[in-house]
mmCIF file of C-alpha atoms in Angstrom:
data_model
loop_
_atom_site.group_PDB
_atom_site.id
_atom_site.type_symbol
_atom_site.label_atom_id
_atom_site.label_comp_id
_atom_site.label_asym_id
_atom_site.label_seq_id
_atom_site.Cartn_x
_atom_site.Cartn_y
_atom_site.Cartn_z
ATOM 1 C CA MET J 1 0.000 0.000 0.000
ATOM 2 C CA ALA J 2 1.177 3.503 -0.783
ATOM 3 C CA ILE J 3 0.437 7.216 -0.503
ATOM 4 C CA PHE J 4 -0.801 8.690 -3.769
ATOM 5 C CA VAL J 5 0.821 12.123 -4.230
ATOM 6 C CA THR J 6 0.018 14.616 -6.974
ATOM 7 C CA GLY J 7 2.219 17.578 -7.825
ATOM 8 C CA SER J 8 5.474 15.777 -7.028
ATOM 9 C CA THR J 9 7.364 17.648 -9.774
ATOM 10 C CA GLY J 10 6.280 21.037 -8.412
ATOM 11 C CA TYR J 11 8.020 23.205 -5.827
ATOM 12 C CA LEU J 12 5.845 22.487 -2.786
ATOM 13 C CA GLY J 13 5.205 18.932 -3.956
ATOM 14 C CA SER J 14 8.936 18.252 -3.848
ATOM 15 C CA TYR J 15 8.933 19.113 -0.122
ATOM 16 C CA LEU J 16 6.093 16.671 0.493
ATOM 17 C CA VAL J 17 7.763 13.813 -1.364
ATOM 18 C CA ALA J 18 11.134 14.498 0.276
ATOM 19 C CA GLY J 19 9.535 14.666 3.726
ATOM 20 C CA LEU J 20 7.705 11.390 3.251
ATOM 21 C CA LEU J 21 10.792 9.613 1.917
ATOM 22 C CA ARG J 22 13.065 10.936 4.661
ATOM 23 C CA SER J 23 10.878 10.605 7.737
ATOM 24 C CA TYR J 24 8.553 7.687 6.971
ATOM 25 C CA ARG J 25 8.655 4.229 5.395
ATOM 26 C CA ASP J 26 5.573 4.359 3.187
ATOM 27 C CA SER J 27 5.811 3.656 -0.500
ATOM 28 C CA LEU J 28 4.664 6.423 -2.833
ATOM 29 C CA ASN J 29 2.484 6.355 -5.930
ATOM 30 C CA LEU J 30 3.406 9.442 -7.957
ATOM 31 C CA LEU J 31 1.450 10.795 -10.909
ATOM 32 C CA VAL J 32 3.906 12.314 -13.388
ATOM 33 C CA ARG J 33 3.163 13.753 -16.821
ATOM 34 C CA ALA J 34 5.748 12.348 -19.239
ATOM 35 C CA SER J 35 5.980 10.549 -22.558
ATOM 36 C CA SER J 36 8.388 7.878 -21.281
ATOM 37 C CA GLU J 37 9.520 6.271 -18.050
ATOM 38 C CA GLN J 38 12.921 7.927 -18.295
ATOM 39 C CA GLU J 39 11.424 11.353 -18.892
ATOM 40 C CA ALA J 40 9.284 10.880 -15.785
ATOM 41 C CA ARG J 41 12.320 9.952 -13.730
ATOM 42 C CA GLU J 42 14.239 12.941 -15.022
ATOM 43 C CA ARG J 43 11.361 15.264 -14.155
ATOM 44 C CA LEU J 44 11.370 13.902 -10.621
ATOM 45 C CA TRP J 45 15.130 14.386 -10.406
ATOM 46 C CA GLN J 46 14.767 18.002 -11.558
ATOM 47 C CA SER J 47 12.334 18.564 -8.719
ATOM 48 C CA LEU J 48 13.888 16.514 -5.921
ATOM 49 C CA GLN J 49 17.542 17.508 -6.369
ATOM 50 C CA LEU J 50 16.684 20.475 -4.182
ATOM 51 C CA HIS J 51 16.468 17.873 -1.381
ATOM 52 C CA PHE J 52 18.667 14.887 -2.293
ATOM 53 C CA GLU J 53 22.008 14.038 -3.775
ATOM 54 C CA PHE J 54 21.553 11.748 -6.755
ATOM 55 C CA PRO J 55 22.571 8.408 -5.116
ATOM 56 C CA GLU J 56 20.012 8.844 -2.320
ATOM 57 C CA PHE J 57 17.366 9.989 -4.789
ATOM 58 C CA PHE J 58 18.069 7.047 -7.086
ATOM 59 C CA ASP J 59 17.831 4.584 -4.214
ATOM 60 C CA HIS J 60 14.445 5.959 -3.136
ATOM 61 C CA LEU J 61 13.245 5.988 -6.725
ATOM 62 C CA ASN J 62 14.008 2.297 -7.214
ATOM 63 C CA SER J 63 12.864 1.039 -3.819
ATOM 64 C CA ARG J 64 9.861 3.096 -2.689
ATOM 65 C CA VAL J 65 8.438 5.008 -5.646
ATOM 66 C CA ARG J 66 6.046 3.795 -8.295
ATOM 67 C CA ILE J 67 5.501 6.214 -11.168
ATOM 68 C CA PHE J 68 2.162 6.401 -12.951
ATOM 69 C CA ARG J 69 2.609 8.317 -16.192
ATOM 70 C CA GLY J 70 -0.587 10.260 -16.631
ATOM 71 C CA ASP J 71 -2.261 13.631 -16.907
ATOM 72 C CA LEU J 72 -4.249 15.071 -14.010
ATOM 73 C CA THR J 73 -6.883 16.560 -16.324
ATOM 74 C CA SER J 74 -7.578 13.407 -18.363
ATOM 75 C CA GLU J 75 -10.260 10.855 -17.529
ATOM 76 C CA ARG J 76 -8.722 8.358 -15.117
ATOM 77 C CA PHE J 77 -5.501 10.323 -15.690
ATOM 78 C CA GLY J 78 -5.251 8.789 -19.159
ATOM 79 C CA LEU J 79 -4.004 5.530 -17.636
ATOM 80 C CA ALA J 80 -4.643 2.099 -19.093
ATOM 81 C CA ASP J 81 -7.259 0.111 -17.154
ATOM 82 C CA ASP J 82 -4.676 -2.176 -15.539
ATOM 83 C CA ASP J 83 -2.580 0.748 -14.367
ATOM 84 C CA TYR J 84 -5.554 2.743 -13.099
ATOM 85 C CA TYR J 85 -6.943 -0.107 -11.044
ATOM 86 C CA ALA J 86 -3.464 -0.924 -9.751
ATOM 87 C CA LEU J 87 -3.362 2.690 -8.538
ATOM 88 C CA VAL J 88 -6.791 2.328 -6.905
ATOM 89 C CA ASP J 89 -5.899 -0.993 -5.270
ATOM 90 C CA THR J 90 -2.553 0.130 -3.844
ATOM 91 C CA THR J 91 -3.544 3.622 -2.629
ATOM 92 C CA ASP J 92 -3.847 3.812 1.145
ATOM 93 C CA SER J 93 -4.151 7.617 1.368
ATOM 94 C CA VAL J 94 -4.146 10.610 -0.964
ATOM 95 C CA LEU J 95 -2.146 13.821 -0.769
ATOM 96 C CA HIS J 96 -3.392 16.138 -3.520
ATOM 97 C CA CYS J 97 -0.950 18.997 -4.056
ATOM 98 C CA ALA J 98 -1.024 19.568 -7.820
ATOM 99 C CA ALA J 99 -2.547 22.881 -8.884
ATOM 100 C CA SER J 100 -2.341 25.617 -11.455
ATOM 101 C CA LEU J 101 -1.124 28.845 -9.855
ATOM 102 C CA ASN J 102 -1.670 30.747 -13.087
ATOM 103 C CA ARG J 103 -3.834 33.527 -11.702
ATOM 104 C CA LYS J 104 -4.163 35.092 -15.162
ATOM 105 C CA SER J 105 -5.693 32.051 -16.885
ATOM 106 C CA GLU J 106 -9.193 31.054 -15.855
ATOM 107 C CA LYS J 107 -9.105 28.181 -18.375
ATOM 108 C CA GLN J 108 -5.976 26.637 -16.875
ATOM 109 C CA CYS J 109 -7.256 27.048 -13.325
ATOM 110 C CA LEU J 110 -10.551 25.403 -14.258
ATOM 111 C CA ASN J 111 -8.844 22.488 -16.005
ATOM 112 C CA VAL J 112 -6.309 21.725 -13.291
ATOM 113 C CA ASN J 113 -7.858 22.949 -10.043
ATOM 114 C CA LEU J 114 -11.403 21.722 -10.744
ATOM 115 C CA ARG J 115 -11.285 19.082 -13.494
ATOM 116 C CA GLY J 116 -8.050 17.626 -12.169
ATOM 117 C CA SER J 117 -9.173 17.691 -8.538
ATOM 118 C CA LEU J 118 -12.382 15.909 -9.512
ATOM 119 C CA GLU J 119 -10.319 13.077 -11.046
ATOM 120 C CA VAL J 120 -8.304 12.761 -7.813
ATOM 121 C CA ILE J 121 -11.498 12.758 -5.743
ATOM 122 C CA GLN J 122 -12.984 10.052 -7.975
ATOM 123 C CA LEU J 123 -9.908 7.914 -7.469
ATOM 124 C CA ALA J 124 -10.213 8.445 -3.712
ATOM 125 C CA ARG J 125 -13.902 7.504 -3.897
ATOM 126 C CA ARG J 126 -13.044 4.234 -5.665
ATOM 127 C CA ALA J 127 -10.254 3.446 -3.183
ATOM 128 C CA GLN J 128 -12.610 4.147 -0.271
ATOM 129 C CA ASN J 129 -15.308 1.921 -1.717
ATOM 130 C CA ARG J 130 -12.827 -0.870 -2.437
ATOM 131 C CA LYS J 131 -10.689 -1.122 0.698
ATOM 132 C CA GLY J 132 -11.125 2.090 2.641
ATOM 133 C CA LEU J 133 -8.969 5.222 2.591
ATOM 134 C CA ARG J 134 -6.881 6.261 5.585
ATOM 135 C CA ARG J 135 -6.912 9.990 4.749
ATOM 136 C CA TYR J 136 -7.499 12.480 1.969
ATOM 137 C CA SER J 137 -5.315 15.597 2.285
ATOM 138 C CA HIS J 138 -6.058 18.530 0.017
ATOM 139 C CA VAL J 139 -3.638 21.429 -0.419
ATOM 140 C CA SER J 140 -5.650 24.608 -0.892
ATOM 141 C CA THR J 141 -4.735 28.257 -0.197
ATOM 142 C CA VAL J 142 -5.625 31.079 2.191
ATOM 143 C CA ALA J 143 -6.784 32.957 -0.916
ATOM 144 C CA VAL J 144 -10.112 31.096 -0.614
ATOM 145 C CA ALA J 145 -10.966 33.786 1.947
ATOM 146 C CA GLY J 146 -11.674 36.184 -0.925
ATOM 147 C CA GLN J 147 -11.377 39.953 -0.931
ATOM 148 C CA ARG J 148 -10.581 41.210 2.546
ATOM 149 C CA ARG J 149 -8.733 44.042 4.184
ATOM 150 C CA ASN J 150 -7.199 44.589 7.622
ATOM 151 C CA GLU J 151 -8.319 41.252 9.103
ATOM 152 C CA VAL J 152 -7.114 38.236 11.037
ATOM 153 C CA VAL J 153 -8.903 35.252 9.481
ATOM 154 C CA ALA J 154 -9.521 31.973 11.301
ATOM 155 C CA GLU J 155 -9.924 28.675 9.467
ATOM 156 C CA ASP J 156 -13.641 28.209 10.055
ATOM 157 C CA ALA J 157 -14.459 31.808 9.082
ATOM 158 C CA ALA J 158 -12.498 31.899 5.816
ATOM 159 C CA ILE J 159 -15.111 30.691 3.335
ATOM 160 C CA ASP J 160 -17.763 33.294 2.612
ATOM 161 C CA TRP J 161 -19.657 32.560 -0.600
ATOM 162 C CA ALA J 162 -21.051 36.091 -0.733
ATOM 163 C CA ARG J 163 -17.546 37.559 -0.886
ATOM 164 C CA SER J 164 -15.792 38.267 -4.201
ATOM 165 C CA ASP J 165 -12.607 36.428 -5.158
ATOM 166 C CA TYR J 166 -9.384 38.088 -6.276
ATOM 167 C CA ASP J 167 -8.717 35.831 -9.256
ATOM 168 C CA PRO J 168 -9.518 32.488 -10.952
ATOM 169 C CA TYR J 169 -6.935 30.688 -8.836
ATOM 170 C CA ALA J 170 -8.634 31.633 -5.573
ATOM 171 C CA ARG J 171 -12.090 30.915 -6.979
ATOM 172 C CA THR J 172 -11.267 27.434 -8.250
ATOM 173 C CA LYS J 173 -9.441 26.492 -5.054
ATOM 174 C CA LYS J 174 -12.500 27.487 -3.023
ATOM 175 C CA PHE J 175 -14.697 25.240 -5.179
ATOM 176 C CA GLY J 176 -12.072 22.501 -4.849
ATOM 177 C CA GLU J 177 -12.511 22.493 -1.073
ATOM 178 C CA HIS J 178 -16.279 22.343 -1.559
ATOM 179 C CA MET J 179 -15.978 19.290 -3.817
ATOM 180 C CA VAL J 180 -13.869 17.436 -1.259
ATOM 181 C CA ALA J 181 -16.445 18.032 1.487
ATOM 182 C CA GLN J 182 -19.406 17.094 -0.709
ATOM 183 C CA LEU J 183 -17.993 14.043 -2.483
ATOM 184 C CA LEU J 184 -15.922 12.434 0.288
ATOM 185 C CA PRO J 185 -18.128 12.868 3.384
ATOM 186 C CA ASP J 186 -17.183 9.465 4.788
ATOM 187 C CA VAL J 187 -13.402 9.810 4.339
ATOM 188 C CA PRO J 188 -11.079 11.313 6.981
ATOM 189 C CA ARG J 189 -9.920 14.491 5.250
ATOM 190 C CA THR J 190 -7.716 17.462 5.931
ATOM 191 C CA ILE J 191 -7.594 20.811 4.172
ATOM 192 C CA PHE J 192 -4.280 22.679 4.207
ATOM 193 C CA ARG J 193 -4.249 26.383 3.330
ATOM 194 C CA PRO J 194 -0.757 27.832 2.884
ATOM 195 C CA SER J 195 -0.338 31.598 2.779
ATOM 196 C CA ILE J 196 2.406 33.108 0.585
ATOM 197 C CA VAL J 197 4.984 30.303 0.341
ATOM 198 C CA LEU J 198 8.349 31.905 -0.238
ATOM 199 C CA GLY J 199 11.786 30.314 0.066
ATOM 200 C CA ASP J 200 13.278 27.977 2.649
ATOM 201 C CA SER J 201 14.312 29.221 6.092
ATOM 202 C CA ARG J 202 17.230 26.748 6.262
ATOM 203 C CA ARG J 203 18.987 27.609 3.006
ATOM 204 C CA ALA J 204 19.084 30.150 0.220
ATOM 205 C CA GLU J 205 18.334 27.784 -2.676
ATOM 206 C CA THR J 206 14.906 27.775 -4.266
ATOM 207 C CA SER J 207 13.461 26.548 -7.552
ATOM 208 C CA GLN J 208 10.333 28.738 -7.487
ATOM 209 C CA PHE J 209 10.899 32.357 -8.469
ATOM 210 C CA ASP J 210 7.685 34.167 -9.475
ATOM 211 C CA MET J 211 6.972 35.649 -6.057
ATOM 212 C CA VAL J 212 10.684 36.160 -5.426
ATOM 213 C CA GLN J 213 10.881 38.275 -8.572
ATOM 214 C CA ALA J 214 7.932 40.351 -7.424
ATOM 215 C CA PHE J 215 9.685 41.036 -4.119
ATOM 216 C CA ASP J 216 12.949 41.714 -5.880
ATOM 217 C CA LEU J 217 11.224 44.444 -7.896
ATOM 218 C CA LEU J 218 9.854 45.999 -4.722
ATOM 219 C CA ALA J 219 13.233 45.775 -2.994
ATOM 220 C CA ARG J 220 14.860 47.805 -5.773
ATOM 221 C CA TRP J 221 12.445 50.737 -5.639
ATOM 222 C CA PRO J 222 13.354 53.850 -3.610
ATOM 223 C CA VAL J 223 9.641 54.599 -3.067
ATOM 224 C CA LEU J 224 7.036 51.975 -2.168
ATOM 225 C CA PRO J 225 3.286 52.575 -2.668
ATOM 226 C CA LEU J 226 2.517 50.566 0.475
ATOM 227 C CA ARG J 227 1.547 51.288 4.059
ATOM 228 C CA PRO J 228 4.703 50.584 6.110
ATOM 229 C CA HIS J 229 2.848 49.026 9.026
ATOM 230 C CA ASP J 230 0.722 46.650 6.939
ATOM 231 C CA LYS J 231 1.511 42.989 7.569
ATOM 232 C CA ILE J 232 2.213 40.401 4.894
ATOM 233 C CA ASP J 233 1.713 36.717 5.679
ATOM 234 C CA ILE J 234 4.744 34.807 4.361
ATOM 235 C CA VAL J 235 5.688 31.256 5.341
ATOM 236 C CA PRO J 236 8.739 29.187 4.298
ATOM 237 C CA ALA J 237 8.237 26.095 2.142
ATOM 238 C CA ASN J 238 10.079 23.828 4.581
ATOM 239 C CA TYR J 239 7.578 24.665 7.345
ATOM 240 C CA VAL J 240 4.608 24.110 5.052
ATOM 241 C CA GLY J 241 6.007 20.806 3.812
ATOM 242 C CA LYS J 242 6.772 19.588 7.333
ATOM 243 C CA ALA J 243 3.282 20.486 8.557
ATOM 244 C CA ILE J 244 1.451 18.768 5.708
ATOM 245 C CA VAL J 245 3.506 15.586 5.926
ATOM 246 C CA ALA J 246 3.331 15.351 9.729
ATOM 247 C CA ILE J 247 -0.426 15.939 9.943
ATOM 248 C CA HIS J 248 -1.199 13.684 6.970
ATOM 249 C CA GLN J 249 0.639 10.857 8.711
ATOM 250 C CA LYS J 250 -1.111 11.287 12.054
ATOM 251 C CA GLU J 251 -3.624 8.621 12.984
ATOM 252 C CA GLN J 252 -6.076 11.382 13.822
ATOM 253 C CA ALA J 253 -5.570 15.099 13.181
ATOM 254 C CA ALA J 254 -6.888 17.550 15.749
ATOM 255 C CA HIS J 255 -8.684 19.635 13.117
ATOM 256 C CA GLY J 256 -10.050 19.364 9.599
ATOM 257 C CA ILE J 257 -8.588 22.623 8.291
ATOM 258 C CA TYR J 258 -5.194 24.246 8.933
ATOM 259 C CA HIS J 259 -3.828 27.626 7.940
ATOM 260 C CA LEU J 260 -0.125 27.136 7.199
ATOM 261 C CA SER J 261 0.895 30.730 7.720
ATOM 262 C CA ALA J 262 2.809 33.235 9.822
ATOM 263 C CA GLY J 263 -0.438 34.350 11.437
ATOM 264 C CA THR J 264 -0.411 37.301 13.790
ATOM 265 C CA SER J 265 3.394 37.077 13.871
ATOM 266 C CA SER J 266 3.483 38.169 10.224
ATOM 267 C CA GLN J 267 5.944 40.981 9.738
ATOM 268 C CA THR J 268 5.277 44.476 8.484
ATOM 269 C CA TYR J 269 6.811 45.927 5.345
ATOM 270 C CA ARG J 270 8.829 48.267 7.529
ATOM 271 C CA GLU J 271 10.278 45.362 9.491
ATOM 272 C CA LEU J 272 11.249 43.591 6.273
ATOM 273 C CA THR J 273 12.888 46.595 4.605
ATOM 274 C CA ASP J 274 14.691 47.558 7.816
ATOM 275 C CA ARG J 275 16.150 44.052 8.016
ATOM 276 C CA LEU J 276 17.188 44.037 4.345
ATOM 277 C CA ALA J 277 18.837 47.435 4.802
ATOM 278 C CA GLU J 278 20.687 46.176 7.872
ATOM 279 C CA VAL J 279 21.901 42.879 6.390
ATOM 280 C CA GLY J 280 22.421 43.891 2.770
ATOM 281 C CA GLY J 281 23.473 47.491 3.244
ATOM 282 C CA TRP J 282 20.559 48.598 1.077
ATOM 283 C CA ARG J 283 18.963 52.009 1.208
ATOM 284 C CA GLN J 284 15.735 52.129 3.154
ATOM 285 C CA PRO J 285 12.800 53.031 0.910
ATOM 286 C CA MET J 286 10.331 55.830 1.374
ATOM 287 C CA TYR J 287 6.717 54.773 1.883
ATOM 288 C CA LEU J 288 4.009 56.705 0.037
ATOM 289 C CA PRO J 289 0.743 54.735 0.292
ATOM 290 C CA SER J 290 -1.090 57.546 -1.512
ATOM 291 C CA LEU J 291 0.575 56.250 -4.693
ATOM 292 C CA GLY J 292 -1.159 52.876 -4.402
ATOM 293 C CA ARG J 293 -4.032 53.582 -6.786
ATOM 294 C CA PRO J 294 -1.992 55.285 -9.553
ATOM 295 C CA PHE J 295 0.666 52.580 -9.109
ATOM 296 C CA SER J 296 -1.922 49.847 -9.669
ATOM 297 C CA ALA J 297 -3.220 51.600 -12.791
ATOM 298 C CA THR J 298 0.320 51.987 -14.163
ATOM 299 C CA VAL J 299 1.099 48.333 -13.503
ATOM 300 C CA ASN J 300 -2.054 47.256 -15.341
ATOM 301 C CA TRP J 301 -1.043 49.402 -18.333
ATOM 302 C CA LEU J 302 2.557 48.130 -18.398
ATOM 303 C CA ALA J 303 1.456 44.492 -18.053
ATOM 304 C CA ASN J 304 0.104 44.643 -21.606
ATOM 305 C CA ARG J 305 3.482 45.747 -22.986
ATOM 306 C CA GLY J 306 6.319 43.410 -23.913
ATOM 307 C CA GLY J 307 9.898 43.210 -22.709
ATOM 308 C CA GLY J 308 11.327 43.156 -19.211
ATOM 309 C CA PHE J 309 9.118 45.958 -17.910
ATOM 310 C CA GLY J 310 6.028 44.211 -19.199
ATOM 311 C CA TYR J 311 6.972 40.911 -17.560
ATOM 312 C CA GLY J 312 7.764 42.588 -14.245
ATOM 313 C CA ALA J 313 4.507 44.521 -14.387
ATOM 314 C CA SER J 314 2.529 41.352 -15.150
ATOM 315 C CA LEU J 315 4.002 39.720 -12.034
ATOM 316 C CA MET J 316 3.156 42.751 -9.943
ATOM 317 C CA LYS J 317 -0.377 42.883 -11.367
ATOM 318 C CA VAL J 318 -0.973 39.297 -10.260
ATOM 319 C CA PHE J 319 0.404 39.701 -6.753
ATOM 320 C CA TRP J 320 -0.571 43.302 -5.992
ATOM 321 C CA PRO J 321 -3.957 42.443 -4.379
ATOM 322 C CA TYR J 322 -2.153 40.132 -1.953
ATOM 323 C CA LEU J 323 0.438 42.793 -1.121
ATOM 324 C CA ASP J 324 -2.199 45.424 -0.418
ATOM 325 C CA TRP J 325 -4.790 43.544 1.666
ATOM 326 C CA ASN J 326 -3.105 43.680 5.115
ATOM 327 C CA THR J 327 -4.732 40.411 6.072
ATOM 328 C CA VAL J 328 -3.156 37.554 8.006
ATOM 329 C CA PHE J 329 -4.366 34.045 8.757
ATOM 330 C CA ASP J 330 -4.505 32.610 12.238
ATOM 331 C CA ASN J 331 -2.031 29.740 12.532
ATOM 332 C CA SER J 332 -2.586 28.700 16.149
ATOM 333 C CA ARG J 333 -3.871 25.275 15.084
ATOM 334 C CA VAL J 334 -0.761 24.231 13.192
ATOM 335 C CA VAL J 335 1.590 25.768 15.775
ATOM 336 C CA ALA J 336 -0.108 23.713 18.490
ATOM 337 C CA GLU J 337 -0.018 20.579 16.310
ATOM 338 C CA LEU J 338 3.688 20.891 15.426
ATOM 339 C CA GLY J 339 4.906 22.581 18.591
ATOM 340 C CA GLU J 340 6.776 25.220 16.603
ATOM 341 C CA SER J 341 6.205 28.423 14.658
ATOM 342 C CA PRO J 342 7.519 29.230 11.187
ATOM 343 C CA ALA J 343 10.706 31.271 10.860
ATOM 344 C CA PRO J 344 10.130 34.995 10.177
ATOM 345 C CA PHE J 345 10.696 35.963 6.550
ATOM 346 C CA SER J 346 13.248 38.610 7.541
ATOM 347 C CA THR J 347 15.609 35.910 8.852
ATOM 348 C CA TYR J 348 16.119 34.392 5.409
ATOM 349 C CA ALA J 349 14.907 37.008 2.906
ATOM 350 C CA TYR J 350 18.350 38.411 2.087
ATOM 351 C CA PRO J 351 20.034 35.048 1.286
ATOM 352 C CA LEU J 352 16.989 34.115 -0.825
ATOM 353 C CA LEU J 353 17.143 37.317 -2.856
ATOM 354 C CA LYS J 354 20.928 37.078 -3.185
ATOM 355 C CA PHE J 355 20.776 33.489 -4.485
ATOM 356 C CA SER J 356 17.969 34.368 -6.897
ATOM 357 C CA ARG J 357 19.779 37.382 -8.325
ATOM 358 C CA GLN J 358 23.079 35.540 -8.681
ATOM 359 C CA ASN J 359 21.356 32.761 -10.633
ATOM 360 C CA LYS J 360 19.191 35.162 -12.685
ATOM 361 C CA PHE J 361 16.053 33.668 -11.170
ATOM 362 C CA ARG J 362 16.740 30.187 -12.517
ATOM 363 C CA TYR J 363 17.599 27.119 -10.494
ATOM 364 C CA PRO J 364 20.985 25.680 -11.567
ATOM 365 C CA ALA J 365 19.602 22.192 -12.055
ATOM 366 C CA GLU J 366 21.906 19.245 -12.656
ATOM 367 C CA PRO J 367 21.080 16.856 -15.540
ATOM 368 C CA TRP J 368 20.470 13.158 -15.076
ATOM 369 C CA PRO J 369 23.947 11.591 -14.670
ATOM 370 C CA SER J 370 25.024 9.780 -17.818
ATOM 371 C CA SER J 371 26.870 7.149 -15.756
ATOM 372 C CA THR J 372 23.525 5.665 -14.690
ATOM 373 C CA SER J 373 22.278 5.011 -18.223
ATOM 374 C CA SER J 374 23.106 1.291 -18.389
ATOM 375 C CA ARG J 375 21.959 0.724 -14.810
ATOM 376 C CA GLN J 376 18.776 2.636 -15.628
ATOM 377 C CA LYS J 377 17.937 0.371 -18.575
ATOM 378 C CA THR J 378 18.401 -2.686 -16.362
ATOM 379 C CA THR J 379 16.143 -1.247 -13.667
ATOM 380 C CA ILE J 380 13.372 -0.362 -16.118
ATOM 381 C CA ALA J 381 13.554 -3.813 -17.727
ATOM 382 C CA GLY J 382 13.306 -5.433 -14.291
ATOM 383 C CA SER J 383 10.328 -3.236 -13.341
ATOM 384 C CA ALA J 384 8.571 -4.138 -16.596
ATOM 385 C CA ARG J 385 9.028 -7.860 -15.937
ATOM 386 C CA ALA J 386 7.682 -7.426 -12.414
#
């Protein structure tokens, strides 16, 4: 029996897979989109090299991982009948992390976050009906809380169907939570809502750069159109990954929904820029919140232009509502469950920005080692015979 994990080739998904492989003994069923077995393995290596050296990764891959080559948005993931029912029969629990974070594309969010989630729920339904399912864990987002301002939001007060959503991503994730509750009422289930997941508090390296680039743009400006004492809820990926894995593996979680966030300990913009100025020797910016509205209009105009300015503006257009809402998400549940709080963003923001700039916002990924090619062919042949 195994844990079925989606999103294993994504940034947060890599933390979940690494945490399960390092701290537990369960086997993993991983859904990977690829045209061949080797391409699937290479995609996993691209993702998991943030956490493992190749020999350890390769050992886990050959001893505890079963790859199902399929597409989240296809019926039964596009798997052959034998493979699909092997997935159903061997799945003990589900950890659904895959999602489209493309806040600009309603079509992509609908396809992945709703159509894809429905396929995962249907698999869970079949596994529950066949042998029973230990747990269904669904990775959502605090953005399901919709348009808010100057609030502290608790888990059970987040969903308000009368409230407008910021973007297609938030809207589809809110409906995703609703589907889980409606279609799996008899399955133990947990909803995880991360806030802004940014970097790793233990090291500078990251392989996810969109939000980092948005903050890099802000860090370079001498004037910020923000209120200096507004809080922004940022949480490191290692804390989010640890929380999801630990709670998913509990026999019984204390709650059904968790905000994975900095909560009321979220830092203000002033605290962040003061720390960056202190550590990096940067000039402290001037805050002019009166520029917020004209800034937003300018960003919207520039986002339709090409080139570097257009790309930077398009990033800022996507994230601006989340920078301007001064809303944080109570995290007392997860802190009590784990016995620890997430590291403040200011303690690792400078190394993160430095690494990202030095690598031009690209992760310096290592290719699949050529020395394993003959061993790889043997392993695949053996797996096929099995």
